[in-house]
Every structure is written in C-alpha cells, then in structure tokens.
Coordinates of C-alpha atoms and ligand atoms in Angstrom, one line a residue:
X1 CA -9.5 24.3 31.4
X2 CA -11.1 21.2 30.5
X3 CA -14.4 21.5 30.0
X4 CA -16.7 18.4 30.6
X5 CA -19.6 18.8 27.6
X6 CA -16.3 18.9 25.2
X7 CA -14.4 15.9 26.2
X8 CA -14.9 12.9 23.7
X9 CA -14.4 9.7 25.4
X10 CA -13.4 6.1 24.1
X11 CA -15.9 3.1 25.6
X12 CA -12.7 2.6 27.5
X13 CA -12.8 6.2 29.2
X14 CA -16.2 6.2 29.1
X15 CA -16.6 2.9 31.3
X16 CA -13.6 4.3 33.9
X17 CA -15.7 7.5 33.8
X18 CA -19.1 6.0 35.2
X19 CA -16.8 3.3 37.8
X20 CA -15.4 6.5 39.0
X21 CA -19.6 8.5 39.5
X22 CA -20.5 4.6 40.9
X23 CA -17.4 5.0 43.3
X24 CA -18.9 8.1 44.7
X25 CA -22.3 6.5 46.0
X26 CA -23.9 6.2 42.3
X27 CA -25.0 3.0 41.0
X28 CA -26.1 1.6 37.6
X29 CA -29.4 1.8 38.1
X30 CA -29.5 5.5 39.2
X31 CA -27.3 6.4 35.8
X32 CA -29.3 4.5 33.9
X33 CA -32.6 6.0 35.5
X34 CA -31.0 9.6 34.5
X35 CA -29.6 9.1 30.9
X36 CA -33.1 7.1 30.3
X37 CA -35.4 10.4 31.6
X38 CA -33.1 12.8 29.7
X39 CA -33.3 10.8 26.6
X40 CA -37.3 10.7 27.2
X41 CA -37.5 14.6 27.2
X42 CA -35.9 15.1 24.0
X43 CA -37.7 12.3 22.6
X44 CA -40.9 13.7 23.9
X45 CA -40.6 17.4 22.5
X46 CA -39.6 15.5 19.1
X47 CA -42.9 13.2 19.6
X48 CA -45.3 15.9 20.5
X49 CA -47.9 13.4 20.9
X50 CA -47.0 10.6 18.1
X51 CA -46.8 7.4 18.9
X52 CA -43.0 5.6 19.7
X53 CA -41.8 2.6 18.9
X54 CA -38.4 1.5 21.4
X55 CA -35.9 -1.3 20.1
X56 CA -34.3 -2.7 23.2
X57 CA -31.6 -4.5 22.9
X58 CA -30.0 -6.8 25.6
X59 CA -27.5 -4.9 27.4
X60 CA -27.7 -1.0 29.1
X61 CA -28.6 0.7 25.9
X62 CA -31.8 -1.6 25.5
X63 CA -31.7 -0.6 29.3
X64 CA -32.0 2.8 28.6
X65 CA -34.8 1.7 26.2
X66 CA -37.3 0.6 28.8
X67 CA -36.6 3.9 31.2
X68 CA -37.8 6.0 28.2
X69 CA -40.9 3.4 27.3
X70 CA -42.1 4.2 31.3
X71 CA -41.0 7.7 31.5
X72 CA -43.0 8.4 28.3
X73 CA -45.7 6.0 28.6
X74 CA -46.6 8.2 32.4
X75 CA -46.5 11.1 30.6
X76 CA -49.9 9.8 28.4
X77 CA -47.7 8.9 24.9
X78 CA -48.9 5.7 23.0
X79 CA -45.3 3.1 23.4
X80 CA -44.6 0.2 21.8
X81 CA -41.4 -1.8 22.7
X82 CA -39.7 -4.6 19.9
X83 CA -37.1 -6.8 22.2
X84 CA -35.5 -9.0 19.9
X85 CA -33.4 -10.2 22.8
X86 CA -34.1 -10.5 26.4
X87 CA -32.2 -8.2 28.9
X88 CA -29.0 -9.7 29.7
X89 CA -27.5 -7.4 32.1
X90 CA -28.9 -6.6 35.7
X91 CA -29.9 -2.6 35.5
X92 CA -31.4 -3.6 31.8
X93 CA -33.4 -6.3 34.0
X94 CA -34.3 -3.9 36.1
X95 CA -35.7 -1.6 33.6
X96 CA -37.8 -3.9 32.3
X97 CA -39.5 -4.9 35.2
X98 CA -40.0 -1.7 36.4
X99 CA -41.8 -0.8 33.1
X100 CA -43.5 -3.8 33.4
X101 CA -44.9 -4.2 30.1
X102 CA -45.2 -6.5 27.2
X103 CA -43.2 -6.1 24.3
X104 CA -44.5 -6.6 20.9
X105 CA -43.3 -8.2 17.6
X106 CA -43.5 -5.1 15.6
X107 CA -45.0 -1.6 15.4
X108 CA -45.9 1.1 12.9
X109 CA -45.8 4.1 15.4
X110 CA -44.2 8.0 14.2
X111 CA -41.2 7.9 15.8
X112 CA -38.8 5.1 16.1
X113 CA -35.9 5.0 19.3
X114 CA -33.2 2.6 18.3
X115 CA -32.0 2.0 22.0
X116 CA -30.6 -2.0 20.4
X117 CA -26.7 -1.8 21.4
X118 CA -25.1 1.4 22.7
X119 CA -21.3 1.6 23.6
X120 CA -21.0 -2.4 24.0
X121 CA -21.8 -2.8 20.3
X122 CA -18.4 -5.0 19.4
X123 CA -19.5 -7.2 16.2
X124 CA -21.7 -6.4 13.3
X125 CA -25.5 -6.9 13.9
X126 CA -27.2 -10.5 12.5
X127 CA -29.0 -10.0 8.9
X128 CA -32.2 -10.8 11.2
X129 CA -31.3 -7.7 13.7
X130 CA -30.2 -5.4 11.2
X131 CA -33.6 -6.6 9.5
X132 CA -35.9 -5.9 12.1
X133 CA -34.2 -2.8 12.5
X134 CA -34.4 -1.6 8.9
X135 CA -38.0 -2.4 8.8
X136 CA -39.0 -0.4 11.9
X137 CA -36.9 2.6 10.6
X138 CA -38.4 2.6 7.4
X139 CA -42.0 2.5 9.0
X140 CA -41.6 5.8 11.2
X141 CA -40.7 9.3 9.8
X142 CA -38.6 10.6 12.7
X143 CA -36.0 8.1 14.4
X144 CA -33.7 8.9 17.0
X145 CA -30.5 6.6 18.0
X146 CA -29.6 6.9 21.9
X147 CA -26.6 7.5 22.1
X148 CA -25.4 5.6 19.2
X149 CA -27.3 4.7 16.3
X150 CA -26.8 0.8 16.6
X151 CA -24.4 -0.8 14.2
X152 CA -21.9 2.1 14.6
X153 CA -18.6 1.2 16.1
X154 CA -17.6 3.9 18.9
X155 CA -14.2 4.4 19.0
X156 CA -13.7 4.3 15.4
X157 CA -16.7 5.9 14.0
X158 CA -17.1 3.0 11.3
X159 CA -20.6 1.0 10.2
X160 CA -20.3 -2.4 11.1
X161 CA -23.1 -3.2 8.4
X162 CA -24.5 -1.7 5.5
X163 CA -27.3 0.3 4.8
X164 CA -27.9 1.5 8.4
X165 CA -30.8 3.9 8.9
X166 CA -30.5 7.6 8.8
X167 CA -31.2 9.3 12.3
X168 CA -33.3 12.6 12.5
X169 CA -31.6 12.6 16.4
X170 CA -28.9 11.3 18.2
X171 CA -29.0 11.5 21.6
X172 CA -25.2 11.2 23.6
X173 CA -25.3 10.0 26.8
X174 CA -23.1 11.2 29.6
X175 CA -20.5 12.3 27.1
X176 CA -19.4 12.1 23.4
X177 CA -17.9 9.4 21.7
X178 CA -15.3 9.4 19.1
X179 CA -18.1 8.1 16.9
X180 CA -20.1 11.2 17.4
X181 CA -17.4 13.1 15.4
X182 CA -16.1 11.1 12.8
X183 CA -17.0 10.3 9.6
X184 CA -18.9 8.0 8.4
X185 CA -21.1 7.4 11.4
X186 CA -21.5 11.1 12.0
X187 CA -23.3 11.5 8.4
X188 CA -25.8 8.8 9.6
X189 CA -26.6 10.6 13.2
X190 CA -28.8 13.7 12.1
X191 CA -29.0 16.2 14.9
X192 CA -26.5 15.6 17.4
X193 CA -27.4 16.1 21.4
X194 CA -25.8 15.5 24.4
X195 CA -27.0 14.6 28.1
X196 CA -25.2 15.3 31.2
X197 CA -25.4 12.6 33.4
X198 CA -22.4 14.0 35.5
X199 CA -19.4 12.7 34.0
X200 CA -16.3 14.7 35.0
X201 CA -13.5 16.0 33.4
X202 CA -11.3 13.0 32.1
X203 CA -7.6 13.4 31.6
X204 CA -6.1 13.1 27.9
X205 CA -9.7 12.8 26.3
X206 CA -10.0 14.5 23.1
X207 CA -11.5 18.0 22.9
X208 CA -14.0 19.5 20.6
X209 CA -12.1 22.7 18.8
X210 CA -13.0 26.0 21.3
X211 CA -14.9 28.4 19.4
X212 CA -12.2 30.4 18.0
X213 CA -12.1 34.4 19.7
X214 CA -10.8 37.0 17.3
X215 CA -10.1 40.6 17.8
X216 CA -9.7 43.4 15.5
X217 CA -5.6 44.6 14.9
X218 CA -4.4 46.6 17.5
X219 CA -4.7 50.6 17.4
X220 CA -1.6 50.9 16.8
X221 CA -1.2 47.6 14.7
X222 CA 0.1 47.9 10.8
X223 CA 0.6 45.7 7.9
X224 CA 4.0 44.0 8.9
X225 CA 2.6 43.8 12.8
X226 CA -0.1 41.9 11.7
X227 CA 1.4 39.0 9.9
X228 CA 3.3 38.5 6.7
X229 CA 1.8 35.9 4.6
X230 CA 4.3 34.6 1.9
X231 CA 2.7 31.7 -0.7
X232 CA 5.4 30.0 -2.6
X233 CA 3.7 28.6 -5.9
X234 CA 4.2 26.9 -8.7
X235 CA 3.3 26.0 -12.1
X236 CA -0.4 26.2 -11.5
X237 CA -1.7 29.8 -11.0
X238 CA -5.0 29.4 -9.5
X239 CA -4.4 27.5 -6.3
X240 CA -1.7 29.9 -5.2
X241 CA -3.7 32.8 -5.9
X242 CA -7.0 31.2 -3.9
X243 CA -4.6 30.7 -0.9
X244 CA -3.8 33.9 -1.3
X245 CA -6.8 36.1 -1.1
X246 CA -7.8 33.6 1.5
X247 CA -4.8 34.9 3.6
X248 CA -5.5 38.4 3.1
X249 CA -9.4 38.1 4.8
X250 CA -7.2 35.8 7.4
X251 CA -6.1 38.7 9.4
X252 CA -2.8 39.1 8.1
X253 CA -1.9 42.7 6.7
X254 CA 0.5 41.8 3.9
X255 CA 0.6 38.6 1.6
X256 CA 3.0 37.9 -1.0
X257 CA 2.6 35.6 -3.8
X258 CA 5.8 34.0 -5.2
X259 CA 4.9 32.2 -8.7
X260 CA 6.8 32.1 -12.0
X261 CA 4.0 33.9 -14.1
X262 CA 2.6 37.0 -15.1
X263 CA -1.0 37.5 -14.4
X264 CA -2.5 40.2 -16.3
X265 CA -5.8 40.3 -13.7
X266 CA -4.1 39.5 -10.1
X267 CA -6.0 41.9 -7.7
X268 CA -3.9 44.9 -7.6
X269 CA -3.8 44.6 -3.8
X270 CA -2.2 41.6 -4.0
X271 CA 1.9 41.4 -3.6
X272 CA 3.5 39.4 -7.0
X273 CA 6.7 38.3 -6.9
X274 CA 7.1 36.9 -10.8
X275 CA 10.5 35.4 -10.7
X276 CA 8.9 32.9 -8.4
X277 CA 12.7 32.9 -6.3
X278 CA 12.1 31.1 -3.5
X279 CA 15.0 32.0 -2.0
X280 CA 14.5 35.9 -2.3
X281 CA 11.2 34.9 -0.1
X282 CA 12.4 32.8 2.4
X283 CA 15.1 35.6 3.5
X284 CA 12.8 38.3 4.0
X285 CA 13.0 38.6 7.6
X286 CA 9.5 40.5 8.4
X287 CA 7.8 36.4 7.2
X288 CA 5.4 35.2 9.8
X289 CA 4.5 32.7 8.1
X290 CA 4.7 30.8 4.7
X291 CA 2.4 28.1 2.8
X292 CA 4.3 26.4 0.5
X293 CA 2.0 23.5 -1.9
X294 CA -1.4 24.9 -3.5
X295 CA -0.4 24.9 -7.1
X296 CA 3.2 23.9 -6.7
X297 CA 3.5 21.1 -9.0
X298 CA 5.6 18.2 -8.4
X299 CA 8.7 18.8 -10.9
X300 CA 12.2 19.5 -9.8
X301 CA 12.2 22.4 -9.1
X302 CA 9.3 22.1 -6.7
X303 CA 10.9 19.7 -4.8
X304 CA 13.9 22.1 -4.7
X305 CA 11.8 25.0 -3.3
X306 CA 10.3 22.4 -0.7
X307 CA 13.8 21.5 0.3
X308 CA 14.8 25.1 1.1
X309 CA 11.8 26.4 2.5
X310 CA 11.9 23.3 5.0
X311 CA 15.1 24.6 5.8
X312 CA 14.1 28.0 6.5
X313 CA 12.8 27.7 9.8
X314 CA 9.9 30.0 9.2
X315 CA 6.6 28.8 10.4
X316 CA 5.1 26.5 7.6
X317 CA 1.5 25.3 6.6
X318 CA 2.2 22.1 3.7
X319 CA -0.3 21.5 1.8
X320 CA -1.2 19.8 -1.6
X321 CA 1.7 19.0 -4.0
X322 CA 4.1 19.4 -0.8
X323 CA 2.6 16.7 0.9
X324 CA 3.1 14.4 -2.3
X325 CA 7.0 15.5 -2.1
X326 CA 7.7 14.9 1.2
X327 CA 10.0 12.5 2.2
X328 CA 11.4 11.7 5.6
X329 CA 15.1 12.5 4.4
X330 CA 14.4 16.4 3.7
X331 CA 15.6 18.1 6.7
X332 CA 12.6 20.0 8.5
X333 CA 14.1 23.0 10.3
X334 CA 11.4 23.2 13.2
X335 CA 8.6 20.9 12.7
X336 CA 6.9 22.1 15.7
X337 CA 6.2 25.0 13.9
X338 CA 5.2 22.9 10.7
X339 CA 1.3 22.6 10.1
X340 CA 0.7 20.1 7.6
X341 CA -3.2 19.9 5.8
X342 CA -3.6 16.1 3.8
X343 CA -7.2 15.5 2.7
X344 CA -7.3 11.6 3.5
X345 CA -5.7 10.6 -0.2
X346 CA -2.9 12.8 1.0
X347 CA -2.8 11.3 4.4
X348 CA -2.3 8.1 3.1
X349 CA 0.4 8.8 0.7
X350 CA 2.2 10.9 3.6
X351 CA 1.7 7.8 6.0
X352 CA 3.5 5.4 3.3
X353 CA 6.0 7.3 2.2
X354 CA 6.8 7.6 6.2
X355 CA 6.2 3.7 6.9
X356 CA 3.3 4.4 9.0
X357 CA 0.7 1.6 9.0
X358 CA -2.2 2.4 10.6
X359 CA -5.8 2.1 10.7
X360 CA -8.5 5.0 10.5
X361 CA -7.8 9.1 10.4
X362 CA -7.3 9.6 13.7
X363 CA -4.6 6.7 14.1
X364 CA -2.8 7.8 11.0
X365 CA -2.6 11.4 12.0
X366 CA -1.6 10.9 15.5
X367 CA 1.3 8.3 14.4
X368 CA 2.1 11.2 11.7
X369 CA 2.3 13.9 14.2
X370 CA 4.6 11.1 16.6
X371 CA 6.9 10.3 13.5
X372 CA 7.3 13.9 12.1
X373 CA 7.1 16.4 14.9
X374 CA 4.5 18.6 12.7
X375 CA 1.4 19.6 13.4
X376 CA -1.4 17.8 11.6
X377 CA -4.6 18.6 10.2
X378 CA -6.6 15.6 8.7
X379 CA -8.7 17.6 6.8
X380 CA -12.2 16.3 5.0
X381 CA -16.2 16.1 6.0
X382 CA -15.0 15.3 9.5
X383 CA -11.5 17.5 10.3
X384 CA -8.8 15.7 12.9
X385 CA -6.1 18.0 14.6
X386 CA -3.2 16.6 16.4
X387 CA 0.0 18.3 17.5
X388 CA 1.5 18.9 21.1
X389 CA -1.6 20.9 22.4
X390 CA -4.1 17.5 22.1
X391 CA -6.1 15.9 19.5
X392 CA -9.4 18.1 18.4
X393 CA -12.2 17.7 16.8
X394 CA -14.9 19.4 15.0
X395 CA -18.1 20.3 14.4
X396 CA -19.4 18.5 10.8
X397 CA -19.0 21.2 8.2
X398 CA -21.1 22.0 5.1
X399 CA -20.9 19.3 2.3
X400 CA -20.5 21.9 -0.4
X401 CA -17.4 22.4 0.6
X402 CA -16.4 19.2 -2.0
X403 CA -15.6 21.5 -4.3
X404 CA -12.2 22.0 -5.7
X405 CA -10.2 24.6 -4.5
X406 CA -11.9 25.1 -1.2
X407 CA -8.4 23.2 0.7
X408 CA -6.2 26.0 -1.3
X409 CA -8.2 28.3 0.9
X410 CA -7.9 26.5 4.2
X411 CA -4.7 26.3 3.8
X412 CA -4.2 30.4 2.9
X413 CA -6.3 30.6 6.3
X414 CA -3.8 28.9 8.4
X415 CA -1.0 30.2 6.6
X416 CA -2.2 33.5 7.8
X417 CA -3.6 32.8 11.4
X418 CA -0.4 31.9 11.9
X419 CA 1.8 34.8 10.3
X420 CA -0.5 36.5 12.8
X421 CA 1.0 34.7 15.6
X422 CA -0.7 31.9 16.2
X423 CA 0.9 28.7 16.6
X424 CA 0.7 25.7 14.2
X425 CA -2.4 24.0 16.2
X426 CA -4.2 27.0 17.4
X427 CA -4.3 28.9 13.8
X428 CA -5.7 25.0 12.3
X429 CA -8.3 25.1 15.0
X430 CA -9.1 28.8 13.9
X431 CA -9.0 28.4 10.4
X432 CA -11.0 25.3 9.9
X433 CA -13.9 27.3 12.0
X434 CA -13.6 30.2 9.4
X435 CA -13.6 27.9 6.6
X436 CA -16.8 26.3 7.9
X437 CA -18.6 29.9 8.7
X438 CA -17.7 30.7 5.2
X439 CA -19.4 27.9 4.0
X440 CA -22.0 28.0 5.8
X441 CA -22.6 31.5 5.0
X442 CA -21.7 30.9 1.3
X443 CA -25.0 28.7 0.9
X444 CA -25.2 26.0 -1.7
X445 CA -23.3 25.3 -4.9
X446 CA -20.8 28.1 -4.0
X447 CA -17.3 28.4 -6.0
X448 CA -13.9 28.3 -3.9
X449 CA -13.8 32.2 -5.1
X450 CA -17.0 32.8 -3.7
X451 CA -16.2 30.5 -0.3
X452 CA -12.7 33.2 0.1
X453 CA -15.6 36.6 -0.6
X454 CA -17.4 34.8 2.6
X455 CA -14.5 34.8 4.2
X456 CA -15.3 38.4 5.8
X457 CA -18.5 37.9 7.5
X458 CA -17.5 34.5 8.7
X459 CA -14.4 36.2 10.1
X460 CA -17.0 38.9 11.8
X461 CA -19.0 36.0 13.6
X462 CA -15.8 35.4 15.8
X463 CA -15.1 39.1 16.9
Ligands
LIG1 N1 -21.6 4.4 30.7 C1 -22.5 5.0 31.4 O1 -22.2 5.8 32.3 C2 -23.9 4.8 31.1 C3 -24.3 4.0 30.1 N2 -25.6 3.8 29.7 C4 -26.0 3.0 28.5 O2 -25.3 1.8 28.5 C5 -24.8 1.6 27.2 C6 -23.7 0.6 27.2 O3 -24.2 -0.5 27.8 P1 -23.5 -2.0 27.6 O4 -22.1 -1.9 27.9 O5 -24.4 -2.9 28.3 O6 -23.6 -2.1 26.0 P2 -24.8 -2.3 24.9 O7 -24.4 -1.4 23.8 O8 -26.1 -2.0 25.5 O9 -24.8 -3.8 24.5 C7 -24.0 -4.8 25.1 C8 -24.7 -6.1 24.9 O10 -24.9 -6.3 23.6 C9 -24.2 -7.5 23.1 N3 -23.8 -7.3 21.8 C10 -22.9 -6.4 21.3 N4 -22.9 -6.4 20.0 C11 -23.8 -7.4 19.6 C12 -24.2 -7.8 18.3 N5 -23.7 -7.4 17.2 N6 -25.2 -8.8 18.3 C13 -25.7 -9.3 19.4 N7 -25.3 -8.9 20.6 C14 -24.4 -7.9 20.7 C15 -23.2 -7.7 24.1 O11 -22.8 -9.0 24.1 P3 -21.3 -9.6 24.0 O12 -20.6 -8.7 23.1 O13 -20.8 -9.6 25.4 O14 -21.5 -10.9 23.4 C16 -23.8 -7.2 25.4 O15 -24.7 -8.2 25.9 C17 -24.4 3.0 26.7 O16 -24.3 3.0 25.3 C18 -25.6 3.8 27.3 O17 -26.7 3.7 26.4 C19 -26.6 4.4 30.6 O18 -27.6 3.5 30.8 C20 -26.2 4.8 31.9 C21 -24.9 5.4 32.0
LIG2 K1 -28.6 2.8 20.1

C-alpha cells in the first residue's frame, strides 16, 4: 500500500495535493499555520535557547518564515527576521501581520532559518539575494533550510547558483520533493526531516525504496533452492571475482564463476569454471540468475558472450563493460527480467548509443527503462530505480563507497537477490540497501574486499 511519509511529490503534485486538503474545508492559512509550528518545534529543540535569525522571502515559504518567528518568539527565544522582499502572496501577508514585528537588515544570531523561496523557487536567486544569504549563513553555526534550502530546484534536484550554503537541517513540509533525494541538492541538505501536514496518498508519485525484509533459507532449503548465481567474466580477474563473493553473502547457495584464467588463490568455496564457455553456463538449467559485465572487457569475444547470454532468457543483471557493448540491435530475450546497473558515465553512454536525449538521472533512466524494456538502476551517491513496479528512490548512502570495485559488488548483490527469486526491481531495491548497510558498517576508507566481508552483518540488520 502506498504509504503517505514515502511518496515524493513534484511542485506539480505537491500543489494538486494541498488544492485537494483546501477542497476539504482547509485553507492556506491553516496549512501554512501547521507546516510553520512543526517547523518551529524542530527548530526549537535544535536552538535550545540560541538566538535565530529567519530569511523570509516573498511568497509561502517566507510565509512559513514569519509562523516560526511568532511561534518561537512566544515560546521566550530571541528572533530576528531579514525580509529582503515584502510578502507578495496573501497567507505570507497574513503571517506577517500576525507576527507583527519589524524586520531587520541583518543579524548575527546562532541559528540561521532560510525560509527565502520554497517550492516556487523557478529562476536562480540575484547576486544581491544569494549575497545576503551567504552572509547570514556564514554568521550562524547551525542553519536549517525549510523545506528547501533556497536556490535548489525541486523537481530536478539541481543548484540554481553556486556556492549555496550547507544545511545542518532540512525541514520537508507536507511531503518530500524529488529534490530531497537527488543529488546534488541532497549533499547540501544535512539532516533530512519531514512534517506531516496531512497530505494523502498521491497516485504515480515516486516511492522511497521499503526497507528490504529478509528471512533465513527455508528448513528444508539447499544450495540449488536457494539461487544459482552464474558470473560470466572476462579478461579482468578481480571484478568478476568481487561480484562473486558478493553473491555468495547475497543469499544465494551456489555461485559459479566463468573466466578464462587460472587463479591459484580463488577461495576454495568458490565454483571456477576456467574455460570461461559461456555457452556451457548459459545451458545449465538449475541458473537463477546470471551477471554478465564486472571484468568483461570489451573485445570480441565479450561482445559475443553478451550476445548469447542476451539470448538466453535467464534473468540478467548488466553491468560495467556490458553496458559499454550494448547496442539496440542485440536481441534481449526477456528484458523484463533484465536489471541493468550504469553509474551515470555509463548512463549516458547507454542513453546515446540508444538515441535517448534527455535531461537529468531520473529522465534518462525512465526513457531507458521506456526504450529497452529492462529494469534500470541509476546507480551513484543518489541511486534511481525504475522498471514496471514504479520509480524508487533512496536513502543517501556512505561517500566511501567511491571507491573502485564497490559497483562489482552491487552488482554480485543483485545478481544473487535475484537467483534467489526476486524479480529484477525488487532484488535492485534489496541490494542497494545491503550495499549501503555494508558501508555503513564498513566505516571509513574501507576496500571493495572489505565492503563484500560487511556484507554479513549488513545482511543480518534485515532478518
Ligand atoms: N504546498 C503546501 O501544501 C504548503 C506549502 N507551504 C509553503 O509554501 C511554499 C511554496 O510557496 P510558494 O508557491 O509561494 O513559493 P515560494 O517558494 O515561497 O516562492 C514563490 C515566490 O518567489 C518568487 N520567486 C521565485 N524564484 C525567485 C527568484 N529567484 N528571485 C526572486 N523571486 C523569486 C516567485 O515569483 P515569480 O516566480 O512568480 O516571479 C513567488 O513570488 C512551500 O515550499 C512551503 O514552504 C506551507 O506554507 C503550507 C503548505
Ligand atoms: K527555504
């Protein structure tokens, strides 16, 4: 079922969404009076007792702005209030004479609320705006953006201009925005909170990815029951072998490795097919599942294992030097079960070589999902998953994870999520969880081998 504090709404949705709570008896003013006080009480456990400085801008945001300046100004806090602009809108009017205060030039208080534009942002801010809003940033040590940090563009998630402050909070009003999960406006955000304001369950909006619920193999279960992982590699060892062990702490029971070497230290519980045949793997019958890319190179005979493993009709995750050699002529058995994992250099060259133009992650991996049929993952510091089931989102996800090899063990993840039965979508949303509790649990400056030994007791979080 949908659930309401998951949805992520564009301004469009988002401005149907309050018509529709103002066609049931609410007005402006009374949403507005709401998202204001439950802005102030975050604002006020975050103060505990400094001094605030508001930025009001003209429209409701800057509205917002003066509901918090009176709420907290009752509640004994020293306020100050910049307006670089008056109100412009009739609930921001409102506001402001209901706070009924004077606003100031400037202040050098602890804690700075940027409540300038909100969802109506739709230019870039004037040097003198962006200015005065640098300068009272810079002067307080904790700043919080309601809803949107000013300057961000909602539906997109870009920065209108440069240099935008850093937020210690961001406080979402009534719902998320797109913004609220996308890079690179996410990085600027800090904290990220939502405030019900009553906002119902909109139809199509994107979801945030479901906590992912994992159960231990069945009494009964055994190693072909529980997925068959095969990982057709290539001329460079490493990357097959990452996805690899990453598929055997997955959940499947038995992964193979198809490569063309001989590795004198492969773990000894790891299946090695040396020939590297591809088509000795693709007809084993017991495959769940099959990742064909980490460490495939991009030679002939890649492109000839691609070819025939497209063909197979066995459930695929693409990743790496298979999303360089795809091309829209190679025949794709069942692309709905395909997953395919670009990192956004990858995206692009996918997009081209498919005559997709488009503009931004989400765009290009929708209209790749709409051209191919497959399942995609747009994979990076913010994550985008689109196939039949919906768009998702995610959570942001540690920033160690920039370090090579760490998509060779996403990709073993999925691979063996969904040898496990999982489709395409669901064992993306599982395995980019994983992949983040294994970060997370890795700590800093971890190596991809040390992010697949995490892999266990990130798995263990989700049982
Ligand atoms: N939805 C809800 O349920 C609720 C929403 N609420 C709040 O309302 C916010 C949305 O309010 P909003 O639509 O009035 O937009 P907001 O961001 O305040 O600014 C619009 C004004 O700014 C102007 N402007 C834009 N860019 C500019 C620029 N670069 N430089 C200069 N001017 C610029 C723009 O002018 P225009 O583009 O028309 O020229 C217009 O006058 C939302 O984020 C939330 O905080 C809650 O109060 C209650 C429940
Ligand atoms: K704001």
């Amino acid at each position: 079922m949908t659930q309401a504090a998951d949805q992520i709404l564009t301004v469009a949705q988002m401005q149907a969404a309050e018509q529709a709570l103002i066609d049931n008896g609410e007005t402006v003013e009374s949403l507005m009076e709401r998202a204001g006080a439950g802005a102030a009480d975050w604002i006020w456990r975050l103060a505990a007792g400094r001094p605030v400085t508001i930025l009001c801008g003209p429209g409701n945001n800057g509205g917002d702005g003066y509901v918090i300046a009176r709420v907290l100004q009752e509640r004994g806090l020293s306020i100050s209030v910049v307006a670089p602009m008056e109100p412009g809108s009739e609930a921001a009017k409102t506001a402001r004479d209901t706070w009924g205060g004077q606003p100031v030039d400037t202040a050098h208080g602890e804690v700075f609320v940027d409540c300038l534009f909100g969802t109506g942002q739709s230019r870039p801010l004037s040097n003198e705006l962006v200015g005065t809003m640098r300068t009272l940033a810079a002067s307080h040590n904790l700043r919080v953006a309601v809803d949107l940090p000013s300057g961000v563009d909602s539906d997109s998630g870009a920065l209108l201009n440069d240099n935008l402050p850093e937020y210690t909070l961001t406080i979402a009003l009534g719902a998320w925005k797109r913004a609220h999960w996308l890079m690179p406006a996410m990085a600027v955000m800090g904290e990220r909170r939502l405030f019900d304001i009553g906002v119902g369950p909109v139809e199509d909006a994107i979801q945030l990815a479901r906590r992912p619920g994992l159960s231990p193999p069945d009494a009964d279960a055994h190693k072909y029951s529980r997925g068959l992982v095969g990982i057709a590699g290539g001329d460079m060892a490493g990357a097959g072998i990452l996805a690899a062990r990453a598929a055997q702490h997955g959940g499947a029971g038995y992964v193979k490795l198809s490569s063309p070497h001989s590795h004198p230290d492969l773990p000894a519980d790891l299946v090695h097919d040396d020939s590297g045949d591809i088509a000795s793997l693709v007809s084993d019958e017991r495959m769940g599942a099959l990742l064909i890319g980490p460490g495939l190179g991009q030679t002939d005979t890649a492109r000839r294992k691609l070819t025939e493993v497209l063909k197979s009709g066995i459930a695929l995750v693409l990743d790496a030097d298979a999303l360089t050699l795809l091309r829209p002529e190679m025949e794709i058995a069942f692309p709905g079960t395909v997953l395919a994992t670009p990192h956004e250099g990858e995206l692009d060259r996918l997009c081209k070589a498919f005559g997709i133009v488009a503009e931004g992650k989400l765009a290009k991996a929708a209209a790749l999902h709409e051209s191919t049929g497959m399942t995609v993952l747009a994979k990076g510091p913010d994550n985008v998953l689109v196939g039949n089931e919906g768009t998702r989102f995610f959570p942001p996800t540690s920033s160690w994870l920039s370090a090579a090899g760490t998509g060779d063990v996403l990709a073993g993840l999925a691979a063996s999520r969904m040898a496990g039965g999982r489709s395409a979508f669901h064992a993306a949303e599982e395995a980019v969880q994983i992949h983040a509790e294994a970060a997370r649990i890795a700590g800093p400056a971890f190596s991809a081998v040390e992010l697949v030994n995490a892999i266990p007791a990130a798995y263990a979080q989700f049982l």
